[in-house]
Amino acid sequence: MGIFYLPKDGVCGDFIPYYNPKRKCYELYYLHDYRGCNGEGEGTPWRRITTTDMVNFTEEGEILPRGNREDQDLFCYTGCVVEYDDKYHIYYTGHNYHFTEEGRHKESVMHATSVDGITWEKQPQDTFFAAEDREDIEQDDWRDPFVFYQEEEQKWWMLLCTRKKEGPSRRRGATGLLTSDDLVHWSYEGSYWDPHMCWCPECPDLFQWGEYWYFIYSTFCETQGLRTYYRISKSSRGPWKNPGNNCFDGRAFYAGKTASDGKSRYIFGWNPTKTGDKDDGVWQWGGNLIVHKLRQDADGSLSVSMPEKIAEAYREEQRMYLQPTYGMYEELENGFVLKAQSGVGNILISDISKECMVEFEILLSKDTDSAGIMVKVTGEGAGGYYIRLEPGRNRFLFDREPAYPHEKAEIERFVEIDTLKWHSVKVILDGTCVLAYLDDKYALSARMYDFDSDKMMFFVNDGEVSIRNLRMRRLKCKEIQNTPIKERR
């Protein structure tokens, strides 16, 4: 079993993380997509896993069952979990696309409660829809409720994914604000954030960290494509400024939402699969769990790193065998230098574990075109997957060779690459998943399907690169428990 959680009978969709102080663990509710496993039909229930370290998980089974073809919540979509006055509340999206054909609402906000966090009871009488007399918002996009108590205003807030009726079709997405005094009766206050830039800002999340407020959302049509983004303000009502590099990962990390134990804050999202389990397949909804630890930088901006316990789980040191193949190679006390002033230089490394963590530091000389690591290398470099740094373009990217059918890098991030300093790189290989971190600040998740080998390769294109502190370690401890939830309390 790898490090990135995946259920045995399907995939994980959106995660709804909640830190339970009574149990002292993270409860990760998620949308379960069976993908046809065991003859299961359509619809998504909520399941739950728990963890204290982001490495080992306890499966607690189905928490919120899906409805049937005639129910509003055939698909129990994204929402939130809150605790108040010794009672737990789930607010979630009831989605049934069949209702559109019948002239009924496709989406609604629904409510479920529990006195022990184990047995949940749906409260259908609390279901509500987008008001039909509203002239500003559409009826069918009314989802992903995020509820929290707003201390400054002494009210419960609910942020909701909505769409405006007017404007260019792909730019009508907005976040709505509803308020309540009792967690049952909700009043729509209008648009909380109306950026005129995306179809819908999905899966909203809002929290305060020191003097700053952070608004998180995911969307599939911003300038950099489908990703999870954030904005920053010194007020819970904005204005919401773009801090610059305002995403946590690349295209293969979606629906990220956060939770904190009061000491650390993590963001939980998923790495999507591809149709046909092939590199040229279409990205699908749902996949494996990916967890990043958030860090607040001095200017208030956020960055991500590998959770400490995940790094510690890779304990078994592995030997590596280096074989220079092209370019000029020079050994250093704790590394090597690779030069190719015109063309390509590379070093092939054999006997790489298929599930492991590779870490190293890299220094690119001035005017070097690109350099990095290639994993799952076929032959002596005829094919494989690149994790590449391009200082001239300030790009950190993932791609494959041969690149067909991709005309550009499959997944890329624009970051600052300084040729005067060493950069740290950590790469986790886990089945078809790959996750790379640059400088414990930037993350890049991806998928690998077509190539599978025990070789990797360091390379440089038109320039010089130095590598030091190279290590490879295998996963030592990992367990998924599946004891019924009632035995866990």
CSV table of C-alpha atoms in Angstrom, one decimal:
chain,number,residue,atom,x,y,z
A,1,MET,CA,0.0,0.0,0.0
A,2,GLY,CA,1.4,3.4,-1.0
A,3,ILE,CA,1.4,6.7,0.7
A,4,PHE,CA,-1.5,8.3,-1.2
A,5,TYR,CA,-4.7,6.9,0.1
A,6,LEU,CA,-7.1,5.2,-2.3
A,7,PRO,CA,-10.1,3.0,-1.4
A,8,LYS,CA,-10.2,-0.5,-2.7
A,9,ASP,CA,-13.5,-0.1,-4.4
A,10,GLY,CA,-13.3,3.2,-6.4
A,11,VAL,CA,-11.7,6.6,-6.0
A,12,CYS,CA,-11.8,9.6,-3.6
A,13,GLY,CA,-13.5,12.7,-4.7
A,14,ASP,CA,-13.6,16.0,-2.8
A,15,PHE,CA,-12.3,15.8,0.8
A,16,ILE,CA,-14.0,17.6,3.7
A,17,PRO,CA,-11.4,17.7,6.4
A,18,TYR,CA,-12.3,18.3,10.1
A,19,TYR,CA,-10.0,18.1,13.1
A,20,ASN,CA,-11.8,16.5,16.0
A,21,PRO,CA,-10.3,17.8,19.2
A,22,LYS,CA,-12.1,15.1,21.3
A,23,ARG,CA,-10.6,12.3,19.3
A,24,LYS,CA,-7.4,14.2,18.6
A,25,CYS,CA,-7.3,13.2,14.9
A,26,TYR,CA,-8.2,14.5,11.5
A,27,GLU,CA,-11.5,13.1,10.2
A,28,LEU,CA,-11.4,13.2,6.5
A,29,TYR,CA,-14.8,12.9,5.0
A,30,TYR,CA,-14.8,12.4,1.2
A,31,LEU,CA,-17.1,11.8,-1.8
A,32,HIS,CA,-16.8,8.2,-2.8
A,33,ASP,CA,-17.0,7.3,-6.5
A,34,TYR,CA,-17.4,3.6,-7.1
A,35,ARG,CA,-16.4,3.9,-10.7
A,36,GLY,CA,-18.6,0.8,-11.4
A,37,CYS,CA,-16.9,-1.4,-8.8
A,38,ASN,CA,-19.0,-4.4,-7.6
A,39,GLY,CA,-21.8,-3.4,-10.0
A,40,GLU,CA,-22.5,-0.2,-8.0
A,41,GLY,CA,-24.6,2.3,-9.9
A,42,GLU,CA,-24.5,6.1,-10.0
A,43,GLY,CA,-24.4,8.4,-7.0
A,44,THR,CA,-21.8,9.3,-4.4
A,45,PRO,CA,-22.0,8.8,-0.7
A,46,TRP,CA,-19.8,10.4,1.9
A,47,ARG,CA,-17.2,8.1,3.6
A,48,ARG,CA,-14.7,8.9,6.3
A,49,ILE,CA,-11.1,8.0,7.1
A,50,THR,CA,-9.2,9.2,10.1
A,51,THR,CA,-5.5,9.9,10.6
A,52,THR,CA,-3.1,11.6,13.0
A,53,ASP,CA,0.0,11.5,10.8
A,54,MET,CA,-1.2,11.7,7.1
A,55,VAL,CA,0.5,8.3,6.6
A,56,ASN,CA,-1.7,5.7,8.4
A,57,PHE,CA,-5.5,5.7,8.0
A,58,THR,CA,-8.4,4.1,9.6
A,59,GLU,CA,-11.4,3.5,7.3
A,60,GLU,CA,-14.6,4.2,9.1
A,61,GLY,CA,-16.9,3.5,6.2
A,62,GLU,CA,-20.0,5.2,4.9
A,63,ILE,CA,-21.1,8.2,6.9
A,64,LEU,CA,-23.7,9.8,4.7
A,65,PRO,CA,-25.5,7.4,2.3
A,66,ARG,CA,-26.5,8.5,-1.2
A,67,GLY,CA,-30.1,8.7,-2.2
A,68,ASN,CA,-31.8,6.9,-5.1
A,69,ARG,CA,-32.9,8.0,-8.5
A,70,GLU,CA,-35.9,9.8,-7.1
A,71,ASP,CA,-34.0,11.6,-4.2
A,72,GLN,CA,-32.5,15.0,-4.3
A,73,ASP,CA,-29.2,13.7,-3.0
A,74,LEU,CA,-28.5,10.9,-5.4
A,75,PHE,CA,-25.1,12.5,-5.4
A,76,CYS,CA,-24.0,13.7,-1.9
A,77,TYR,CA,-21.6,16.4,-3.1
A,78,THR,CA,-19.2,18.7,-1.2
A,79,GLY,CA,-20.0,20.5,2.0
A,80,CYS,CA,-18.6,20.9,5.5
A,81,VAL,CA,-18.6,19.6,9.1
A,82,VAL,CA,-19.1,21.8,12.2
A,83,GLU,CA,-19.7,21.1,15.8
A,84,TYR,CA,-21.9,23.3,18.0
A,85,ASP,CA,-23.6,22.8,21.4
A,86,ASP,CA,-22.6,19.1,21.6
A,87,LYS,CA,-24.0,18.3,18.2
A,88,TYR,CA,-22.3,17.7,14.9
A,89,HIS,CA,-23.6,19.1,11.7
A,90,ILE,CA,-23.0,18.2,8.0
A,91,TYR,CA,-24.0,20.7,5.4
A,92,TYR,CA,-23.8,19.1,1.9
A,93,THR,CA,-24.9,19.5,-1.7
A,94,GLY,CA,-27.8,17.3,-2.8
A,95,HIS,CA,-27.3,16.8,-6.6
A,96,ASN,CA,-29.5,15.0,-9.0
A,97,TYR,CA,-29.0,15.8,-12.6
A,98,HIS,CA,-32.1,13.8,-13.6
A,99,PHE,CA,-34.3,16.5,-12.1
A,100,THR,CA,-33.3,19.0,-14.8
A,101,GLU,CA,-35.3,17.1,-17.3
A,102,GLU,CA,-38.3,17.3,-15.0
A,103,GLY,CA,-38.0,21.0,-14.5
A,104,ARG,CA,-36.9,20.6,-10.9
A,105,HIS,CA,-33.8,22.0,-9.1
A,106,LYS,CA,-30.7,20.0,-9.8
A,107,GLU,CA,-28.9,21.2,-6.6
A,108,SER,CA,-29.7,22.1,-3.1
A,109,VAL,CA,-28.1,22.6,0.3
A,110,MET,CA,-29.0,19.7,2.7
A,111,HIS,CA,-28.4,19.1,6.4
A,112,ALA,CA,-27.6,16.1,8.6
A,113,THR,CA,-26.9,15.9,12.3
A,114,SER,CA,-25.3,13.6,14.8
A,115,VAL,CA,-25.0,13.6,18.6
A,116,ASP,CA,-21.9,11.3,18.6
A,117,GLY,CA,-20.3,11.7,15.2
A,118,ILE,CA,-21.0,8.1,14.4
A,119,THR,CA,-24.7,7.8,13.4
A,120,TRP,CA,-25.9,10.6,11.2
A,121,GLU,CA,-29.5,11.5,10.6
A,122,LYS,CA,-30.5,13.5,7.5
A,123,GLN,CA,-32.8,16.5,8.1
A,124,PRO,CA,-34.8,16.8,4.8
A,125,GLN,CA,-37.0,19.5,6.3
A,126,ASP,CA,-33.9,21.8,6.3
A,127,THR,CA,-33.2,21.5,2.6
A,128,PHE,CA,-33.2,24.7,0.7
A,129,PHE,CA,-32.7,25.8,-2.9
A,130,ALA,CA,-31.7,29.0,-4.8
A,131,ALA,CA,-34.7,31.3,-4.4
A,132,GLU,CA,-36.7,31.4,-7.6
A,133,ASP,CA,-37.5,35.1,-7.2
A,134,ARG,CA,-33.8,36.0,-7.3
A,135,GLU,CA,-33.0,38.0,-10.4
A,136,ASP,CA,-29.2,37.8,-10.1
A,137,ILE,CA,-28.3,34.1,-9.7
A,138,GLU,CA,-29.0,30.9,-11.6
A,139,GLN,CA,-31.0,28.0,-10.1
A,140,ASP,CA,-28.8,25.0,-10.9
A,141,ASP,CA,-25.5,26.1,-9.4
A,142,TRP,CA,-26.0,26.1,-5.7
A,143,ARG,CA,-23.5,23.9,-4.0
A,144,ASP,CA,-20.4,23.3,-1.8
A,145,PRO,CA,-21.6,24.9,1.5
A,146,PHE,CA,-18.9,26.0,3.8
A,147,VAL,CA,-20.1,27.0,7.3
A,148,PHE,CA,-18.3,28.6,10.2
A,149,TYR,CA,-19.1,31.0,13.1
A,150,GLN,CA,-18.1,34.6,12.3
A,151,GLU,CA,-16.9,35.9,15.6
A,152,GLU,CA,-16.7,39.5,14.5
A,153,GLU,CA,-20.4,39.6,13.3
A,154,GLN,CA,-21.7,37.0,15.8
A,155,LYS,CA,-23.4,35.0,13.1
A,156,TRP,CA,-23.0,31.8,11.3
A,157,TRP,CA,-21.8,32.2,7.8
A,158,MET,CA,-22.3,29.9,4.8
A,159,LEU,CA,-20.2,30.4,1.7
A,160,LEU,CA,-21.7,28.8,-1.4
A,161,CYS,CA,-20.8,28.2,-5.0
A,162,THR,CA,-23.2,30.2,-7.3
A,163,ARG,CA,-23.5,31.6,-10.8
A,164,LYS,CA,-24.7,34.9,-12.0
A,165,LYS,CA,-27.5,35.1,-14.7
A,166,GLU,CA,-25.8,37.8,-16.7
A,167,GLY,CA,-22.3,38.1,-18.3
A,168,PRO,CA,-20.1,35.9,-20.5
A,169,SER,CA,-21.0,32.3,-19.9
A,170,ARG,CA,-17.7,31.2,-18.6
A,171,ARG,CA,-17.2,34.2,-16.3
A,172,ARG,CA,-20.4,34.2,-14.3
A,173,GLY,CA,-19.1,32.2,-11.3
A,174,ALA,CA,-19.5,33.8,-7.9
A,175,THR,CA,-19.4,32.9,-4.2
A,176,GLY,CA,-22.6,33.6,-2.3
A,177,LEU,CA,-22.9,34.5,1.4
A,178,LEU,CA,-25.7,33.3,3.6
A,179,THR,CA,-26.1,34.0,7.3
A,180,SER,CA,-28.0,32.3,10.2
A,181,ASP,CA,-28.5,32.7,13.9
A,182,ASP,CA,-29.5,29.0,14.5
A,183,LEU,CA,-27.9,26.9,11.8
A,184,VAL,CA,-31.3,26.1,10.4
A,185,HIS,CA,-32.8,29.2,8.9
A,186,TRP,CA,-30.5,30.8,6.3
A,187,SER,CA,-30.7,34.2,4.6
A,188,TYR,CA,-29.0,34.9,1.3
A,189,GLU,CA,-27.0,38.1,1.6
A,190,GLY,CA,-25.9,38.3,-2.0
A,191,SER,CA,-22.5,37.8,-3.6
A,192,TYR,CA,-19.5,37.5,-1.3
A,193,TRP,CA,-17.0,37.4,-4.1
A,194,ASP,CA,-17.9,38.1,-7.7
A,195,PRO,CA,-14.6,38.0,-9.8
A,196,HIS,CA,-16.1,37.8,-13.4
A,197,MET,CA,-13.3,35.3,-14.2
A,198,CYS,CA,-14.4,31.7,-13.9
A,199,TRP,CA,-17.3,29.3,-14.4
A,200,CYS,CA,-17.6,28.6,-10.7
A,201,PRO,CA,-15.3,29.1,-7.7
A,202,GLU,CA,-15.9,25.6,-6.2
A,203,CYS,CA,-15.3,24.2,-2.8
A,204,PRO,CA,-14.8,27.4,-0.9
A,205,ASP,CA,-12.8,27.6,2.4
A,206,LEU,CA,-12.1,30.6,4.6
A,207,PHE,CA,-9.9,30.9,7.6
A,208,GLN,CA,-7.9,33.4,9.6
A,209,TRP,CA,-4.1,33.0,10.3
A,210,GLY,CA,-2.6,35.7,12.3
A,211,GLU,CA,-3.5,39.1,10.8
A,212,TYR,CA,-4.5,37.6,7.5
A,213,TRP,CA,-7.7,36.0,6.1
A,214,TYR,CA,-7.4,33.4,3.4
A,215,PHE,CA,-10.1,32.5,0.9
A,216,ILE,CA,-9.5,29.2,-1.0
A,217,TYR,CA,-11.5,28.0,-4.0
A,218,SER,CA,-11.0,25.6,-6.9
A,219,THR,CA,-11.9,26.3,-10.5
A,220,PHE,CA,-11.3,25.0,-14.0
A,221,CYS,CA,-11.1,28.1,-16.2
A,222,GLU,CA,-8.7,30.6,-14.6
A,223,THR,CA,-5.6,31.8,-16.4
A,224,GLN,CA,-3.5,28.8,-15.2
A,225,GLY,CA,-6.2,26.2,-15.7
A,226,LEU,CA,-7.9,23.8,-13.4
A,227,ARG,CA,-6.4,24.2,-9.9
A,228,THR,CA,-6.9,25.1,-6.3
A,229,TYR,CA,-6.2,28.8,-5.7
A,230,TYR,CA,-6.2,31.2,-2.8
A,231,ARG,CA,-6.6,34.9,-2.1
A,232,ILE,CA,-5.6,37.1,0.8
A,233,SER,CA,-7.0,40.0,2.8
A,234,LYS,CA,-6.8,41.6,6.2
A,235,SER,CA,-10.6,41.5,6.5
A,236,SER,CA,-13.0,38.6,6.4
A,237,ARG,CA,-15.0,40.5,3.8
A,238,GLY,CA,-12.0,41.3,1.5
A,239,PRO,CA,-11.1,42.8,-0.8
A,240,TRP,CA,-9.5,39.6,-1.9
A,241,LYS,CA,-6.1,40.2,-3.5
A,242,ASN,CA,-4.1,37.8,-5.7
A,243,PRO,CA,-0.7,37.3,-3.9
A,244,GLY,CA,1.0,36.4,-7.1
A,245,ASN,CA,1.8,32.7,-7.1
A,246,ASN,CA,-1.6,31.9,-5.8
A,247,CYS,CA,-2.0,28.2,-6.3
A,248,PHE,CA,-0.8,25.3,-4.1
A,249,ASP,CA,0.0,22.7,-6.8
A,250,GLY,CA,-0.6,22.1,-10.5
A,251,ARG,CA,-3.4,20.7,-12.6
A,252,ALA,CA,-3.4,17.3,-10.9
A,253,PHE,CA,-4.5,18.6,-7.5
A,254,TYR,CA,-8.1,19.7,-7.1
A,255,ALA,CA,-10.8,20.7,-4.6
A,256,GLY,CA,-8.3,21.4,-1.8
A,257,LYS,CA,-9.8,22.3,1.6
A,258,THR,CA,-7.9,22.9,4.8
A,259,ALA,CA,-8.1,21.9,8.5
A,260,SER,CA,-5.9,22.7,11.5
A,261,ASP,CA,-5.2,21.2,14.9
A,262,GLY,CA,-4.3,24.7,16.2
A,263,LYS,CA,-0.6,24.1,15.6
A,264,SER,CA,-0.4,23.1,11.9
A,265,ARG,CA,-2.6,23.5,8.9
A,266,TYR,CA,-2.9,21.1,6.0
A,267,ILE,CA,-4.7,21.2,2.7
A,268,PHE,CA,-6.3,18.0,1.4
A,269,GLY,CA,-7.1,17.4,-2.3
A,270,TRP,CA,-7.0,14.7,-4.9
A,271,ASN,CA,-4.8,13.6,-7.8
A,272,PRO,CA,-7.1,12.7,-10.7
A,273,THR,CA,-6.8,9.5,-12.7
A,274,LYS,CA,-7.0,9.2,-16.4
A,275,THR,CA,-9.3,7.2,-18.6
A,276,GLY,CA,-8.0,3.9,-19.8
A,277,ASP,CA,-5.1,4.2,-17.3
A,278,LYS,CA,-3.0,5.7,-20.1
A,279,ASP,CA,-0.9,8.9,-20.3
A,280,ASP,CA,-3.0,10.1,-23.2
A,281,GLY,CA,-6.3,9.5,-21.4
A,282,VAL,CA,-8.7,12.2,-20.3
A,283,TRP,CA,-8.4,13.5,-16.8
A,284,GLN,CA,-11.2,12.1,-14.6
A,285,TRP,CA,-13.0,13.3,-11.5
A,286,GLY,CA,-11.5,11.7,-8.4
A,287,GLY,CA,-8.4,9.8,-7.6
A,288,ASN,CA,-5.9,9.5,-4.7
A,289,LEU,CA,-5.6,11.7,-1.6
A,290,ILE,CA,-2.8,14.3,-1.6
A,291,VAL,CA,-2.0,16.2,1.6
A,292,HIS,CA,0.3,19.3,1.7
A,293,LYS,CA,1.4,21.1,4.9
A,294,LEU,CA,0.8,24.9,4.7
A,295,ARG,CA,3.3,27.5,5.7
A,296,GLN,CA,2.7,31.2,6.1
A,297,ASP,CA,5.5,33.3,4.8
A,298,ALA,CA,6.6,36.7,6.2
A,299,ASP,CA,4.5,38.6,3.6
A,300,GLY,CA,1.4,36.6,4.4
A,301,SER,CA,1.6,34.4,1.3
A,302,LEU,CA,1.2,30.7,1.6
A,303,SER,CA,3.4,27.9,0.4
A,304,VAL,CA,3.4,24.1,0.8
A,305,SER,CA,5.7,21.4,1.9
A,306,MET,CA,5.7,17.6,2.5
A,307,PRO,CA,4.1,16.7,5.9
A,308,GLU,CA,6.9,15.7,8.3
A,309,LYS,CA,5.5,12.3,9.1
A,310,ILE,CA,5.3,11.4,5.4
A,311,ALA,CA,9.0,12.2,5.0
A,312,GLU,CA,9.8,10.2,8.1
A,313,ALA,CA,7.8,7.2,6.7
A,314,TYR,CA,10.5,6.7,4.1
A,315,ARG,CA,13.1,5.1,6.3
A,316,GLU,CA,14.8,2.4,4.4
A,317,GLU,CA,17.9,3.7,2.6
A,318,GLN,CA,18.6,2.3,-0.9
A,319,ARG,CA,21.8,2.1,-2.8
A,320,MET,CA,22.1,3.6,-6.2
A,321,TYR,CA,24.3,2.7,-9.2
A,322,LEU,CA,25.4,5.6,-11.3
A,323,GLN,CA,26.3,5.2,-15.0
A,324,PRO,CA,27.3,8.3,-16.9
A,325,THR,CA,26.1,8.1,-20.5
A,326,TYR,CA,26.4,11.4,-22.3
A,327,GLY,CA,28.2,14.7,-21.5
A,328,MET,CA,31.0,15.4,-19.2
A,329,TYR,CA,30.8,13.9,-15.7
A,330,GLU,CA,32.8,14.9,-12.6
A,331,GLU,CA,32.4,13.5,-9.1
A,332,LEU,CA,32.2,15.7,-6.1
A,333,GLU,CA,32.6,14.8,-2.4
A,334,ASN,CA,28.9,14.5,-1.9
A,335,GLY,CA,27.6,14.5,-5.5
A,336,PHE,CA,28.5,15.2,-9.1
A,337,VAL,CA,28.6,17.8,-11.9
A,338,LEU,CA,27.2,17.1,-15.3
A,339,LYS,CA,28.0,19.3,-18.3
A,340,ALA,CA,26.8,19.5,-21.9
A,341,GLN,CA,27.5,22.9,-23.4
A,342,SER,CA,25.8,22.0,-26.6
A,343,GLY,CA,23.3,19.2,-26.4
A,344,VAL,CA,22.3,16.8,-23.7
A,345,GLY,CA,24.2,15.2,-20.8
A,346,ASN,CA,22.8,12.5,-18.5
A,347,ILE,CA,23.6,9.9,-15.8
A,348,LEU,CA,21.6,6.7,-15.6
A,349,ILE,CA,20.8,5.3,-12.2
A,350,SER,CA,19.6,1.7,-11.9
A,351,ASP,CA,17.8,-0.4,-9.3
A,352,ILE,CA,15.3,2.3,-8.2
A,353,SER,CA,12.4,1.1,-6.1
A,354,LYS,CA,9.1,1.6,-7.8
A,355,GLU,CA,7.6,3.2,-4.6
A,356,CYS,CA,10.2,5.4,-3.0
A,357,MET,CA,11.2,9.0,-2.2
A,358,VAL,CA,14.2,10.5,-4.0
A,359,GLU,CA,15.7,13.8,-2.7
A,360,PHE,CA,18.6,15.9,-3.8
A,361,GLU,CA,19.9,19.5,-4.1
A,362,ILE,CA,20.4,21.0,-7.5
A,363,LEU,CA,22.4,24.0,-8.8
A,364,LEU,CA,22.0,25.1,-12.4
A,365,SER,CA,24.7,27.3,-13.9
A,366,LYS,CA,23.8,30.6,-15.5
A,367,ASP,CA,22.3,30.3,-19.0
A,368,THR,CA,21.6,26.5,-18.6
A,369,ASP,CA,18.5,25.7,-20.7
A,370,SER,CA,17.1,23.0,-18.3
A,371,ALA,CA,18.0,20.2,-16.0
A,372,GLY,CA,16.3,17.8,-13.6
A,373,ILE,CA,15.4,14.2,-13.2
A,374,MET,CA,13.7,11.6,-15.4
A,375,VAL,CA,12.0,8.7,-13.7
A,376,LYS,CA,10.8,5.3,-15.0
A,377,VAL,CA,13.3,5.5,-17.8
A,378,THR,CA,13.0,3.0,-20.5
A,379,GLY,CA,16.2,1.6,-22.1
A,380,GLU,CA,19.0,4.1,-21.8
A,381,GLY,CA,16.7,7.1,-21.9
A,382,ALA,CA,14.4,6.4,-24.8
A,383,GLY,CA,11.3,7.2,-22.7
A,384,GLY,CA,10.2,8.2,-19.3
A,385,TYR,CA,8.9,11.1,-17.2
A,386,TYR,CA,10.6,14.5,-16.7
A,387,ILE,CA,10.6,16.6,-13.6
A,388,ARG,CA,12.4,19.6,-15.0
A,389,LEU,CA,13.6,23.1,-14.0
A,390,GLU,CA,13.9,25.7,-16.7
A,391,PRO,CA,15.6,28.9,-15.2
A,392,GLY,CA,15.2,31.0,-18.4
A,393,ARG,CA,11.4,30.4,-18.3
A,394,ASN,CA,11.1,30.2,-14.6
A,395,ARG,CA,9.2,26.9,-14.9
A,396,PHE,CA,8.9,23.8,-12.7
A,397,LEU,CA,7.2,21.2,-14.8
A,398,PHE,CA,6.3,17.6,-15.4
A,399,ASP,CA,6.3,16.0,-18.9
A,400,ARG,CA,7.0,12.7,-20.7
A,401,GLU,CA,9.2,11.6,-23.5
A,402,PRO,CA,8.1,11.1,-26.2
A,403,ALA,CA,5.8,14.0,-25.6
A,404,TYR,CA,3.2,13.1,-28.2
A,405,PRO,CA,0.2,13.8,-28.1
A,406,HIS,CA,1.1,16.8,-25.9
A,407,GLU,CA,2.2,19.9,-27.7
A,408,LYS,CA,3.3,21.6,-24.5
A,409,ALA,CA,4.3,20.6,-21.0
A,410,GLU,CA,1.6,18.5,-19.5
A,411,ILE,CA,1.8,20.1,-16.0
A,412,GLU,CA,3.7,23.3,-15.3
A,413,ARG,CA,4.2,25.9,-12.6
A,414,PHE,CA,5.8,29.3,-13.0
A,415,VAL,CA,8.3,29.8,-10.1
A,416,GLU,CA,11.5,31.7,-9.5
A,417,ILE,CA,14.6,29.6,-10.2
A,418,ASP,CA,17.8,31.2,-9.0
A,419,THR,CA,20.9,30.0,-10.8
A,420,LEU,CA,23.1,31.4,-7.9
A,421,LYS,CA,21.6,29.1,-5.2
A,422,TRP,CA,21.0,25.4,-4.5
A,423,HIS,CA,17.4,24.3,-4.8
A,424,SER,CA,16.0,21.3,-2.9
A,425,VAL,CA,13.9,18.7,-4.7
A,426,LYS,CA,11.9,15.8,-3.2
A,427,VAL,CA,10.1,13.3,-5.4
A,428,ILE,CA,7.7,10.6,-4.3
A,429,LEU,CA,7.0,7.7,-6.6
A,430,ASP,CA,3.8,5.9,-5.6
A,431,GLY,CA,2.3,3.5,-8.2
A,432,THR,CA,0.9,5.7,-10.9
A,433,CYS,CA,1.2,8.8,-8.7
A,434,VAL,CA,4.2,11.2,-8.6
A,435,LEU,CA,4.5,14.2,-6.4
A,436,ALA,CA,7.5,16.6,-6.5
A,437,TYR,CA,8.4,19.5,-4.1
A,438,LEU,CA,10.7,22.3,-4.9
A,439,ASP,CA,12.4,24.2,-2.0
A,440,ASP,CA,9.7,22.9,0.4
A,441,LYS,CA,7.6,25.6,-1.1
A,442,TYR,CA,6.1,24.5,-4.4
A,443,ALA,CA,4.3,21.2,-5.2
A,444,LEU,CA,3.7,19.4,-8.5
A,445,SER,CA,1.4,16.3,-8.6
A,446,ALA,CA,1.0,14.2,-11.7
A,447,ARG,CA,0.2,10.7,-13.1
A,448,MET,CA,2.4,8.1,-14.9
A,449,TYR,CA,0.9,5.2,-16.7
A,450,ASP,CA,2.7,4.1,-19.9
A,451,PHE,CA,6.3,3.5,-18.6
A,452,ASP,CA,7.3,1.3,-15.7
A,453,SER,CA,11.0,0.6,-15.0
A,454,ASP,CA,13.5,0.6,-12.2
A,455,LYS,CA,15.8,3.3,-13.7
A,456,MET,CA,16.0,7.1,-13.4
A,457,MET,CA,18.3,9.6,-15.0
A,458,PHE,CA,19.7,13.0,-14.1
A,459,PHE,CA,20.0,15.3,-17.2
A,460,VAL,CA,21.1,18.7,-18.3
A,461,ASN,CA,20.3,20.4,-21.6
A,462,ASP,CA,22.8,23.0,-22.9
A,463,GLY,CA,24.6,23.9,-19.8
A,464,GLU,CA,25.9,22.6,-16.4
A,465,VAL,CA,24.2,21.2,-13.4
A,466,SER,CA,25.5,20.1,-10.0
A,467,ILE,CA,23.8,17.5,-7.8
A,468,ARG,CA,24.5,16.9,-4.1
A,469,ASN,CA,23.0,15.1,-1.1
A,470,LEU,CA,21.3,12.5,-3.3
A,471,ARG,CA,19.3,9.9,-1.3
A,472,MET,CA,16.7,7.3,-2.1
A,473,ARG,CA,14.5,5.8,0.6
A,474,ARG,CA,11.7,3.3,0.6
A,475,LEU,CA,8.4,3.4,2.5
A,476,LYS,CA,8.8,1.5,5.8
A,477,CYS,CA,5.6,1.9,7.6
A,478,LYS,CA,2.1,2.1,6.2
A,479,GLU,CA,-1.2,0.6,7.3
A,480,ILE,CA,-4.9,1.0,6.6
A,481,GLN,CA,-7.2,-0.3,9.3
A,482,ASN,CA,-10.7,-1.2,8.5
A,483,THR,CA,-12.4,-1.8,11.8
A,484,PRO,CA,-16.0,-0.8,12.0
A,485,ILE,CA,-16.5,2.8,13.3
A,486,LYS,CA,-18.5,1.9,16.4
A,487,GLU,CA,-15.5,-0.1,17.6
A,488,ARG,CA,-13.3,3.0,17.3
A,489,ARG,CA,-15.1,5.1,19.8
